[in-house]
C-alpha cells in the first residue's frame, strides 16, 4: 500500500492586544518562512475576535491573474514550485491599505477574518508600523463559548498551527486555548460540528507566542517587539522638550507608558539625562517622595542648570503603593521650588510610527524561529 504524503501544515498568525511597531515585520516573517518551508499561510484579522467570528463569506475571484495564488500560463517545471504556488492570493492590498471592510462588493474582506495569504501579499510590510491585520481586545474569546467557536473556525479552515503576537494577556489566552484544545475538539464532535476524520487530524493545536509589547514587561525575554521603537520616540520627544525647557528655564514632567513596568521610563531617563525618574519597581525610599525629588532638583539648579526634566512611568507609586501622578509632581515643583512647570503626556505617540531597525530585525528572527518550532513540535512539546 502506497504511503500517504505528509499533511501540509497550515499556519495562521494573529496580532492581539495593544499594537506595537514590528508586528507587521513578524507577520511577514511567519508568512514568508512558512511558505519557504512548504506550509500554507493564513492571517487572522482583528486578533482573537477574528478567530471567534471566522469566515461567513467565500473569497471573491477578484484577481484574474491568479488561480489559487498561481500566475497563469506557467511552464510545467514551475507548476508545483512552493513559492510560485503561494505567490499571492489578492487580499494583500486591502490589508495594507486598511480597506478590508470596503462596501465594494467586487472585492472586500467583509465576512472573512481568516484569510490565506501568499508571498507578495505581505510585500513591503517590514518597515510599516502598527499591524495591518488589525488587533482587538476580545471579551468573547475570554469565555469558553468564544474559545469553542474559535476552535471550530480554525478546524473549518484546516488550520493546525497558530502564531500569536501580543503581550502578556494575549499570550496567557493563547496558552489557555492550547491547553483546552482537546476538550474543544471533543465538544465539537459531540455536537456534530466535526466528524471523526477531523478529530483525528486536529486533535492537537501547535501554538507559538511572540511577545509584542512596547512595555518590555515579559519575564525571561530580553526585548519585546516594539519596545526599542517606543524608547526611540520618547527620546526624540524629550530632546525636543529640552530646547524649550532650557529657553524658558522651565521644568517639564513627562509621563510615559509602560503600565506596571518602568523600563521605558528608566532607559529613556538615562538616555535623555533626566533629573529624576519615578518607576514602579523602585519607588522613592523616603516617606516623603516630594522632599527627596526636590532636594535632587534643587542641587541641580544650584549649580546652574536651567532646565528640569522629570519622567513619570504611568504605573509609578510611592513606598506605600500610593500612585504618583504627573500632575502631583507638577504641583510639588511649582509650589515647593517655584518652578514654571509643564506636563507632557506622550501617550500613543510612543506606540505609533515606523519601526526602528531593531524592531525590524528582532521580529523577523522571531518569526523565522516560530515556524521552525511549529514544524518540530509534538503533542508533548510545551507552548513557546
mmCIF file of C-alpha atoms in Angstrom:
data_model
loop_
_atom_site.group_PDB
_atom_site.id
_atom_site.type_symbol
_atom_site.label_atom_id
_atom_site.label_comp_id
_atom_site.label_asym_id
_atom_site.label_seq_id
_atom_site.Cartn_x
_atom_site.Cartn_y
_atom_site.Cartn_z
ATOM 1 C CA UNK A 1 0.000 0.000 0.000
ATOM 2 C CA UNK A 2 1.425 3.361 -1.017
ATOM 3 C CA UNK A 3 2.232 5.755 1.801
ATOM 4 C CA UNK A 4 0.172 8.906 2.038
ATOM 5 C CA UNK A 5 2.192 12.127 1.598
ATOM 6 C CA UNK A 6 2.711 14.056 4.856
ATOM 7 C CA UNK A 7 -0.044 16.530 5.662
ATOM 8 C CA UNK A 8 0.914 20.071 4.769
ATOM 9 C CA UNK A 9 0.888 22.298 7.839
ATOM 10 C CA UNK A 10 -1.432 25.283 7.728
ATOM 11 C CA UNK A 11 -0.138 28.144 9.861
ATOM 12 C CA UNK A 12 -2.258 31.113 10.936
ATOM 13 C CA UNK A 13 -0.799 34.238 12.543
ATOM 14 C CA UNK A 14 -2.660 36.900 14.507
ATOM 15 C CA UNK A 15 -1.803 40.056 16.428
ATOM 16 C CA UNK A 16 -3.575 40.773 19.684
ATOM 17 C CA UNK A 17 -3.759 43.402 22.420
ATOM 18 C CA UNK A 18 -2.069 46.774 22.027
ATOM 19 C CA UNK A 19 -0.269 47.269 18.732
ATOM 20 C CA UNK A 20 3.471 47.774 18.627
ATOM 21 C CA UNK A 21 5.970 48.665 15.920
ATOM 22 C CA UNK A 22 7.381 45.448 14.449
ATOM 23 C CA UNK A 23 4.173 43.424 14.420
ATOM 24 C CA UNK A 24 3.933 43.718 10.633
ATOM 25 C CA UNK A 25 7.511 42.503 10.333
ATOM 26 C CA UNK A 26 6.648 39.489 12.495
ATOM 27 C CA UNK A 27 3.599 38.602 10.370
ATOM 28 C CA UNK A 28 5.659 38.982 7.217
ATOM 29 C CA UNK A 29 8.400 36.715 8.549
ATOM 30 C CA UNK A 30 5.959 33.971 9.597
ATOM 31 C CA UNK A 31 4.246 34.055 6.200
ATOM 32 C CA UNK A 32 7.414 34.016 4.117
ATOM 33 C CA UNK A 33 9.228 31.425 6.220
ATOM 34 C CA UNK A 34 6.126 29.249 6.288
ATOM 35 C CA UNK A 35 5.922 29.305 2.503
ATOM 36 C CA UNK A 36 9.622 28.512 2.151
ATOM 37 C CA UNK A 37 9.125 25.504 4.435
ATOM 38 C CA UNK A 38 6.221 24.199 2.365
ATOM 39 C CA UNK A 39 3.331 25.377 4.554
ATOM 40 C CA UNK A 40 0.098 27.164 3.759
ATOM 41 C CA UNK A 41 -0.036 30.541 5.498
ATOM 42 C CA UNK A 42 -3.033 32.463 6.796
ATOM 43 C CA UNK A 43 -3.635 35.664 8.742
ATOM 44 C CA UNK A 44 -6.408 36.317 11.240
ATOM 45 C CA UNK A 45 -7.921 39.783 11.145
ATOM 46 C CA UNK A 46 -8.742 41.621 14.375
ATOM 47 C CA UNK A 47 -6.915 39.270 16.721
ATOM 48 C CA UNK A 48 -8.844 36.731 18.776
ATOM 49 C CA UNK A 49 -12.096 38.424 17.772
ATOM 50 C CA UNK A 50 -11.388 37.332 14.208
ATOM 51 C CA UNK A 51 -10.883 33.753 15.367
ATOM 52 C CA UNK A 52 -14.274 33.824 17.063
ATOM 53 C CA UNK A 53 -16.061 35.345 14.059
ATOM 54 C CA UNK A 54 -14.377 33.187 11.424
ATOM 55 C CA UNK A 55 -15.452 33.238 7.776
ATOM 56 C CA UNK A 56 -19.048 33.640 6.710
ATOM 57 C CA UNK A 57 -18.231 34.642 3.139
ATOM 58 C CA UNK A 58 -16.200 32.873 0.460
ATOM 59 C CA UNK A 59 -13.303 34.798 -1.109
ATOM 60 C CA UNK A 60 -14.170 36.588 -4.336
ATOM 61 C CA UNK A 61 -12.451 35.874 -7.640
ATOM 62 C CA UNK A 62 -11.005 39.366 -7.634
ATOM 63 C CA UNK A 63 -7.620 38.842 -9.227
ATOM 64 C CA UNK A 64 -7.933 37.170 -12.641
ATOM 65 C CA UNK A 65 -4.153 36.782 -12.950
ATOM 66 C CA UNK A 66 -4.029 34.266 -10.131
ATOM 67 C CA UNK A 67 -5.522 30.834 -9.641
ATOM 68 C CA UNK A 68 -5.112 29.715 -6.028
ATOM 69 C CA UNK A 69 -2.124 32.004 -5.797
ATOM 70 C CA UNK A 70 -0.512 30.841 -9.032
ATOM 71 C CA UNK A 71 0.225 33.034 -12.044
ATOM 72 C CA UNK A 72 -1.476 31.591 -15.139
ATOM 73 C CA UNK A 73 0.349 30.137 -18.158
ATOM 74 C CA UNK A 74 3.133 28.627 -16.057
ATOM 75 C CA UNK A 75 5.631 26.225 -17.593
ATOM 76 C CA UNK A 76 5.282 22.682 -16.290
ATOM 77 C CA UNK A 77 8.599 22.971 -14.437
ATOM 78 C CA UNK A 78 7.166 25.661 -12.136
ATOM 79 C CA UNK A 79 3.607 24.487 -11.590
ATOM 80 C CA UNK A 80 4.484 22.645 -8.379
ATOM 81 C CA UNK A 81 7.034 25.135 -7.098
ATOM 82 C CA UNK A 82 6.173 26.038 -3.479
ATOM 83 C CA UNK A 83 6.929 29.723 -3.835
ATOM 84 C CA UNK A 84 5.098 30.097 -7.132
ATOM 85 C CA UNK A 85 2.039 28.254 -5.848
ATOM 86 C CA UNK A 86 1.919 30.656 -2.897
ATOM 87 C CA UNK A 87 2.856 33.840 -4.694
ATOM 88 C CA UNK A 88 -0.283 35.842 -3.974
ATOM 89 C CA UNK A 89 -3.976 35.463 -3.206
ATOM 90 C CA UNK A 90 -5.100 39.013 -3.897
ATOM 91 C CA UNK A 91 -6.024 40.372 -0.460
ATOM 92 C CA UNK A 92 -2.670 41.945 0.407
ATOM 93 C CA UNK A 93 -3.532 45.461 -0.865
ATOM 94 C CA UNK A 94 -6.785 45.518 1.113
ATOM 95 C CA UNK A 95 -4.937 44.570 4.288
ATOM 96 C CA UNK A 96 -2.140 47.058 3.726
ATOM 97 C CA UNK A 97 -4.426 49.963 2.842
ATOM 98 C CA UNK A 98 -6.852 49.285 5.689
ATOM 99 C CA UNK A 99 -9.758 48.921 3.259
ATOM 100 C CA UNK A 100 -10.800 45.384 4.101
ATOM 101 C CA UNK A 101 -14.316 46.377 5.115
ATOM 102 C CA UNK A 102 -14.993 48.409 1.996
ATOM 103 C CA UNK A 103 -18.525 48.299 0.611
ATOM 104 C CA UNK A 104 -17.155 47.401 -2.826
ATOM 105 C CA UNK A 105 -18.876 44.068 -3.423
ATOM 106 C CA UNK A 106 -16.348 43.027 -6.073
ATOM 107 C CA UNK A 107 -13.524 42.785 -3.561
ATOM 108 C CA UNK A 108 -13.962 43.042 0.185
ATOM 109 C CA UNK A 109 -12.897 41.248 3.330
ATOM 110 C CA UNK A 110 -16.312 41.627 4.944
ATOM 111 C CA UNK A 111 -17.363 38.357 6.484
ATOM 112 C CA UNK A 112 -13.816 36.991 6.177
ATOM 113 C CA UNK A 113 -11.490 37.070 9.147
ATOM 114 C CA UNK A 114 -9.250 34.060 8.472
ATOM 115 C CA UNK A 115 -7.525 34.777 5.169
ATOM 116 C CA UNK A 116 -4.982 32.879 3.149
ATOM 117 C CA UNK A 117 -2.006 34.992 2.108
ATOM 118 C CA UNK A 118 0.976 34.498 -0.155
ATOM 119 C CA UNK A 119 4.484 35.847 -0.585
ATOM 120 C CA UNK A 120 3.532 39.054 -2.381
ATOM 121 C CA UNK A 121 0.562 39.726 -0.097
ATOM 122 C CA UNK A 122 2.957 40.750 2.689
ATOM 123 C CA UNK A 123 5.484 42.525 0.490
ATOM 124 C CA UNK A 124 6.709 45.817 1.985
ATOM 125 C CA UNK A 125 5.296 45.163 5.454
ATOM 126 C CA UNK A 126 8.607 45.127 7.327
ATOM 127 C CA UNK A 127 9.062 48.882 7.616
ATOM 128 C CA UNK A 128 5.446 49.753 8.450
ATOM 129 C CA UNK A 129 4.169 50.490 11.942
ATOM 130 C CA UNK A 130 1.107 49.101 13.674
ATOM 131 C CA UNK A 131 -0.453 45.891 12.404
ATOM 132 C CA UNK A 132 -2.113 45.650 9.001
ATOM 133 C CA UNK A 133 -4.162 42.615 10.032
ATOM 134 C CA UNK A 134 -5.720 44.501 12.919
ATOM 135 C CA UNK A 135 -5.923 43.846 16.617
ATOM 136 C CA UNK A 136 -8.727 43.909 19.172
ATOM 137 C CA UNK A 137 -9.227 43.066 22.821
ATOM 138 C CA UNK A 138 -11.822 40.310 22.558
ATOM 139 C CA UNK A 139 -14.171 39.844 25.513
ATOM 140 C CA UNK A 140 -15.868 36.984 23.660
ATOM 141 C CA UNK A 141 -12.660 34.949 23.454
ATOM 142 C CA UNK A 142 -12.372 35.126 27.228
ATOM 143 C CA UNK A 143 -15.463 32.926 27.528
ATOM 144 C CA UNK A 144 -15.454 29.123 26.990
ATOM 145 C CA UNK A 145 -18.081 29.565 24.285
ATOM 146 C CA UNK A 146 -15.896 32.055 22.452
ATOM 147 C CA UNK A 147 -12.865 29.788 22.523
ATOM 148 C CA UNK A 148 -15.018 26.878 21.323
ATOM 149 C CA UNK A 149 -16.151 28.986 18.357
ATOM 150 C CA UNK A 150 -12.518 29.880 17.633
ATOM 151 C CA UNK A 151 -11.541 26.206 17.615
ATOM 152 C CA UNK A 152 -14.403 25.394 15.254
ATOM 153 C CA UNK A 153 -13.345 28.134 12.838
ATOM 154 C CA UNK A 154 -9.723 27.004 12.783
ATOM 155 C CA UNK A 155 -10.714 23.403 12.101
ATOM 156 C CA UNK A 156 -13.174 24.575 9.438
ATOM 157 C CA UNK A 157 -10.276 26.186 7.561
ATOM 158 C CA UNK A 158 -7.992 23.199 8.174
ATOM 159 C CA UNK A 159 -5.521 25.196 10.281
ATOM 160 C CA UNK A 160 -3.444 23.194 12.749
ATOM 161 C CA UNK A 161 -0.808 25.729 13.880
ATOM 162 C CA UNK A 162 -1.149 29.208 15.347
ATOM 163 C CA UNK A 163 1.305 32.076 15.936
ATOM 164 C CA UNK A 164 0.149 34.777 18.355
ATOM 165 C CA UNK A 165 1.962 38.113 18.581
ATOM 166 C CA UNK A 166 0.888 40.125 21.605
ATOM 167 C CA UNK A 167 1.534 40.979 25.221
ATOM 168 C CA UNK A 168 1.063 39.155 28.498
ATOM 169 C CA UNK A 169 -2.715 38.895 28.303
ATOM 170 C CA UNK A 170 -2.668 37.735 24.687
ATOM 171 C CA UNK A 171 -0.101 35.023 25.345
ATOM 172 C CA UNK A 172 -1.891 33.885 28.501
ATOM 173 C CA UNK A 173 -5.003 33.472 26.365
ATOM 174 C CA UNK A 174 -3.021 31.538 23.762
ATOM 175 C CA UNK A 175 -1.671 29.121 26.351
ATOM 176 C CA UNK A 176 -5.127 28.565 27.794
ATOM 177 C CA UNK A 177 -6.562 27.994 24.324
ATOM 178 C CA UNK A 178 -3.919 25.387 23.643
ATOM 179 C CA UNK A 179 -4.475 23.593 26.956
ATOM 180 C CA UNK A 180 -8.242 23.469 26.359
ATOM 181 C CA UNK A 181 -7.958 22.403 22.716
ATOM 182 C CA UNK A 182 -8.560 18.644 23.231
ATOM 183 C CA UNK A 183 -11.733 19.429 25.192
ATOM 184 C CA UNK A 184 -12.935 21.779 22.450
ATOM 185 C CA UNK A 185 -12.385 19.058 19.852
ATOM 186 C CA UNK A 186 -14.405 16.571 21.941
ATOM 187 C CA UNK A 187 -17.219 19.079 22.390
ATOM 188 C CA UNK A 188 -17.339 19.877 18.676
ATOM 189 C CA UNK A 189 -17.506 16.153 17.887
ATOM 190 C CA UNK A 190 -20.251 15.601 20.444
ATOM 191 C CA UNK A 191 -22.230 18.491 18.945
ATOM 192 C CA UNK A 192 -21.837 17.065 15.459
ATOM 193 C CA UNK A 193 -19.863 20.074 14.218
ATOM 194 C CA UNK A 194 -16.931 17.910 13.116
ATOM 195 C CA UNK A 195 -16.518 14.251 12.220
ATOM 196 C CA UNK A 196 -14.141 11.508 13.285
ATOM 197 C CA UNK A 197 -11.724 12.405 10.498
ATOM 198 C CA UNK A 198 -11.387 15.977 11.819
ATOM 199 C CA UNK A 199 -10.916 14.662 15.353
ATOM 200 C CA UNK A 200 -8.014 12.572 14.108
ATOM 201 C CA UNK A 201 -6.471 15.384 12.061
ATOM 202 C CA UNK A 202 -6.878 18.246 14.510
ATOM 203 C CA UNK A 203 -6.579 16.604 17.900
ATOM 204 C CA UNK A 204 -3.587 18.806 18.748
ATOM 205 C CA UNK A 205 -3.032 22.534 18.166
ATOM 206 C CA UNK A 206 0.544 23.686 17.726
ATOM 207 C CA UNK A 207 0.999 27.193 19.067
ATOM 208 C CA UNK A 208 3.817 29.713 19.453
ATOM 209 C CA UNK A 209 3.795 33.154 21.066
ATOM 210 C CA UNK A 210 5.824 36.211 20.035
ATOM 211 C CA UNK A 211 5.945 38.981 22.628
ATOM 212 C CA UNK A 212 4.691 42.170 21.009
ATOM 213 C CA UNK A 213 4.567 44.995 23.550
ATOM 214 C CA UNK A 214 6.121 48.439 23.875
ATOM 215 C CA UNK A 215 6.409 47.928 27.658
ATOM 216 C CA UNK A 216 9.240 45.329 27.576
ATOM 217 C CA UNK A 217 7.493 43.686 30.521
ATOM 218 C CA UNK A 218 7.753 39.958 29.780
ATOM 219 C CA UNK A 219 9.869 37.878 32.153
ATOM 220 C CA UNK A 220 12.703 35.814 30.617
ATOM 221 C CA UNK A 221 12.580 37.987 27.470
ATOM 222 C CA UNK A 222 15.497 40.287 26.681
ATOM 223 C CA UNK A 223 13.480 42.610 24.463
ATOM 224 C CA UNK A 224 9.862 42.677 23.329
ATOM 225 C CA UNK A 225 8.763 43.611 19.816
ATOM 226 C CA UNK A 226 8.028 47.348 19.769
ATOM 227 C CA UNK A 227 9.961 48.421 22.875
ATOM 228 C CA UNK A 228 13.036 49.808 21.042
ATOM 229 C CA UNK A 229 10.876 51.970 18.774
ATOM 230 C CA UNK A 230 8.831 53.294 21.705
ATOM 231 C CA UNK A 231 12.052 54.184 23.506
ATOM 232 C CA UNK A 232 13.261 55.995 20.393
ATOM 233 C CA UNK A 233 10.019 58.010 20.240
ATOM 234 C CA UNK A 234 10.360 59.044 23.906
ATOM 235 C CA UNK A 235 13.980 60.132 23.496
ATOM 236 C CA UNK A 236 13.080 62.160 20.414
ATOM 237 C CA UNK A 237 10.263 63.895 22.303
ATOM 238 C CA UNK A 238 12.448 64.714 25.306
ATOM 239 C CA UNK A 239 15.187 66.046 23.022
ATOM 240 C CA UNK A 240 12.598 68.437 21.596
ATOM 241 C CA UNK A 241 11.320 69.377 25.045
ATOM 242 C CA UNK A 242 14.854 70.069 26.262
ATOM 243 C CA UNK A 243 15.310 73.049 23.954
ATOM 244 C CA UNK A 244 12.172 74.876 25.035
ATOM 245 C CA UNK A 245 12.723 73.936 28.688
ATOM 246 C CA UNK A 246 16.208 75.475 28.625
ATOM 247 C CA UNK A 247 14.999 78.555 26.755
ATOM 248 C CA UNK A 248 12.440 79.395 29.445
ATOM 249 C CA UNK A 249 14.231 77.803 32.407
ATOM 250 C CA UNK A 250 11.184 75.601 32.913
ATOM 251 C CA UNK A 251 10.516 72.213 34.438
ATOM 252 C CA UNK A 252 8.775 69.537 32.409
ATOM 253 C CA UNK A 253 7.102 66.442 33.797
ATOM 254 C CA UNK A 254 6.942 63.777 31.088
ATOM 255 C CA UNK A 255 4.596 60.834 31.553
ATOM 256 C CA UNK A 256 5.449 57.711 29.561
ATOM 257 C CA UNK A 257 3.699 54.392 29.019
ATOM 258 C CA UNK A 258 4.697 51.061 30.486
ATOM 259 C CA UNK A 259 1.777 50.120 32.736
ATOM 260 C CA UNK A 260 3.367 48.334 35.710
ATOM 261 C CA UNK A 261 6.826 48.179 34.123
ATOM 262 C CA UNK A 262 9.244 51.096 34.365
ATOM 263 C CA UNK A 263 11.673 50.027 31.642
ATOM 264 C CA UNK A 264 10.674 52.774 29.208
ATOM 265 C CA UNK A 265 10.882 55.476 31.893
ATOM 266 C CA UNK A 266 14.203 54.214 33.260
ATOM 267 C CA UNK A 267 16.041 53.778 29.972
ATOM 268 C CA UNK A 268 14.585 56.972 28.490
ATOM 269 C CA UNK A 269 15.686 58.849 31.610
ATOM 270 C CA UNK A 270 19.230 57.572 31.279
ATOM 271 C CA UNK A 271 19.270 58.282 27.539
ATOM 272 C CA UNK A 272 17.987 61.840 27.886
ATOM 273 C CA UNK A 273 19.720 62.920 31.101
ATOM 274 C CA UNK A 274 16.539 63.354 33.140
ATOM 275 C CA UNK A 275 16.847 64.896 36.614
ATOM 276 C CA UNK A 276 14.513 62.461 38.365
ATOM 277 C CA UNK A 277 12.613 59.300 37.441
ATOM 278 C CA UNK A 278 9.619 57.604 39.035
ATOM 279 C CA UNK A 279 9.192 53.886 38.250
ATOM 280 C CA UNK A 280 7.018 51.263 39.944
ATOM 281 C CA UNK A 281 9.850 48.772 40.508
ATOM 282 C CA UNK A 282 11.837 51.171 42.681
ATOM 283 C CA UNK A 283 9.714 53.783 44.419
ATOM 284 C CA UNK A 284 11.391 56.618 46.365
ATOM 285 C CA UNK A 285 12.937 55.259 49.556
ATOM 286 C CA UNK A 286 11.760 58.036 51.883
ATOM 287 C CA UNK A 287 8.267 58.514 53.271
ATOM 288 C CA UNK A 288 8.136 61.929 51.588
ATOM 289 C CA UNK A 289 8.941 61.466 47.901
ATOM 290 C CA UNK A 290 8.372 65.169 47.234
ATOM 291 C CA UNK A 291 11.240 66.183 49.557
ATOM 292 C CA UNK A 292 13.527 63.581 48.032
ATOM 293 C CA UNK A 293 12.818 64.805 44.497
ATOM 294 C CA UNK A 294 13.064 68.493 45.418
ATOM 295 C CA UNK A 295 16.433 68.012 47.123
ATOM 296 C CA UNK A 296 17.839 66.427 43.964
ATOM 297 C CA UNK A 297 16.430 69.044 41.599
ATOM 298 C CA UNK A 298 17.432 71.933 43.858
ATOM 299 C CA UNK A 299 21.018 70.679 43.838
ATOM 300 C CA UNK A 300 20.962 70.633 40.020
ATOM 301 C CA UNK A 301 19.551 74.168 39.896
ATOM 302 C CA UNK A 302 22.143 75.432 42.406
ATOM 303 C CA UNK A 303 24.961 74.507 40.044
ATOM 304 C CA UNK A 304 23.368 76.473 37.220
ATOM 305 C CA UNK A 305 21.152 74.009 35.386
ATOM 306 C CA UNK A 306 18.422 75.968 33.570
ATOM 307 C CA UNK A 307 16.007 73.138 32.848
ATOM 308 C CA UNK A 308 14.431 70.270 34.759
ATOM 309 C CA UNK A 309 13.096 67.016 33.292
ATOM 310 C CA UNK A 310 11.192 64.554 35.464
ATOM 311 C CA UNK A 311 9.954 61.297 33.901
ATOM 312 C CA UNK A 312 6.996 59.503 35.439
ATOM 313 C CA UNK A 313 6.037 55.960 34.431
ATOM 314 C CA UNK A 314 2.272 55.618 34.231
ATOM 315 C CA UNK A 315 2.324 52.931 36.930
ATOM 316 C CA UNK A 316 4.603 54.821 39.341
ATOM 317 C CA UNK A 317 3.808 54.760 43.084
ATOM 318 C CA UNK A 318 5.413 55.600 46.423
ATOM 319 C CA UNK A 319 6.707 53.136 49.021
ATOM 320 C CA UNK A 320 3.167 52.772 50.381
ATOM 321 C CA UNK A 321 1.809 51.901 46.913
ATOM 322 C CA UNK A 322 0.016 55.229 46.553
ATOM 323 C CA UNK A 323 0.053 56.433 42.926
ATOM 324 C CA UNK A 324 2.458 59.176 41.885
ATOM 325 C CA UNK A 325 0.888 61.106 39.026
ATOM 326 C CA UNK A 326 2.377 63.675 36.680
ATOM 327 C CA UNK A 327 0.054 66.400 37.956
ATOM 328 C CA UNK A 328 1.122 65.645 41.546
ATOM 329 C CA UNK A 329 4.757 66.114 40.561
ATOM 330 C CA UNK A 330 3.962 69.349 38.724
ATOM 331 C CA UNK A 331 2.241 70.783 41.810
ATOM 332 C CA UNK A 332 5.228 69.963 44.008
ATOM 333 C CA UNK A 333 7.724 71.536 41.601
ATOM 334 C CA UNK A 334 5.617 74.680 41.287
ATOM 335 C CA UNK A 335 4.678 75.084 44.964
ATOM 336 C CA UNK A 336 7.886 73.997 46.700
ATOM 337 C CA UNK A 337 10.550 75.090 44.202
ATOM 338 C CA UNK A 338 8.696 77.875 42.423
ATOM 339 C CA UNK A 339 9.443 76.411 39.009
ATOM 340 C CA UNK A 340 7.364 77.222 35.959
ATOM 341 C CA UNK A 341 6.254 73.653 35.249
ATOM 342 C CA UNK A 342 4.501 71.942 32.355
ATOM 343 C CA UNK A 343 3.187 68.380 31.961
ATOM 344 C CA UNK A 344 3.617 66.449 28.719
ATOM 345 C CA UNK A 345 1.839 63.123 28.380
ATOM 346 C CA UNK A 346 3.320 61.400 25.361
ATOM 347 C CA UNK A 347 0.510 58.862 25.040
ATOM 348 C CA UNK A 348 0.118 56.889 21.844
ATOM 349 C CA UNK A 349 2.881 58.790 20.058
ATOM 350 C CA UNK A 350 5.152 56.230 21.720
ATOM 351 C CA UNK A 351 3.329 53.333 20.087
ATOM 352 C CA UNK A 352 2.899 54.592 16.531
ATOM 353 C CA UNK A 353 5.096 55.221 13.533
ATOM 354 C CA UNK A 354 7.607 53.207 11.573
ATOM 355 C CA UNK A 355 9.691 50.642 13.478
ATOM 356 C CA UNK A 356 13.365 51.298 14.108
ATOM 357 C CA UNK A 357 15.957 48.922 12.663
ATOM 358 C CA UNK A 358 15.970 46.584 15.665
ATOM 359 C CA UNK A 359 12.174 46.312 15.547
ATOM 360 C CA UNK A 360 12.533 45.019 12.006
ATOM 361 C CA UNK A 361 15.345 42.562 12.724
ATOM 362 C CA UNK A 362 14.038 41.122 16.008
ATOM 363 C CA UNK A 363 10.521 40.186 14.808
ATOM 364 C CA UNK A 364 11.969 38.778 11.601
ATOM 365 C CA UNK A 365 14.276 36.472 13.550
ATOM 366 C CA UNK A 366 11.453 35.510 15.900
ATOM 367 C CA UNK A 367 9.034 34.850 13.040
ATOM 368 C CA UNK A 368 11.525 32.525 11.363
ATOM 369 C CA UNK A 369 12.149 30.677 14.619
ATOM 370 C CA UNK A 370 8.397 30.422 15.301
ATOM 371 C CA UNK A 371 7.865 28.477 12.076
ATOM 372 C CA UNK A 372 10.772 26.150 12.840
ATOM 373 C CA UNK A 373 9.383 25.477 16.313
ATOM 374 C CA UNK A 374 5.935 24.697 14.913
ATOM 375 C CA UNK A 375 7.382 22.263 12.387
ATOM 376 C CA UNK A 376 9.255 20.366 15.086
ATOM 377 C CA UNK A 377 6.521 20.499 17.756
ATOM 378 C CA UNK A 378 4.758 17.383 19.046
ATOM 379 C CA UNK A 379 1.743 16.940 21.346
ATOM 380 C CA UNK A 380 4.232 16.663 24.210
ATOM 381 C CA UNK A 381 6.006 19.904 23.327
ATOM 382 C CA UNK A 382 5.171 22.809 25.668
ATOM 383 C CA UNK A 383 3.845 26.108 24.393
ATOM 384 C CA UNK A 384 6.562 28.588 23.339
#
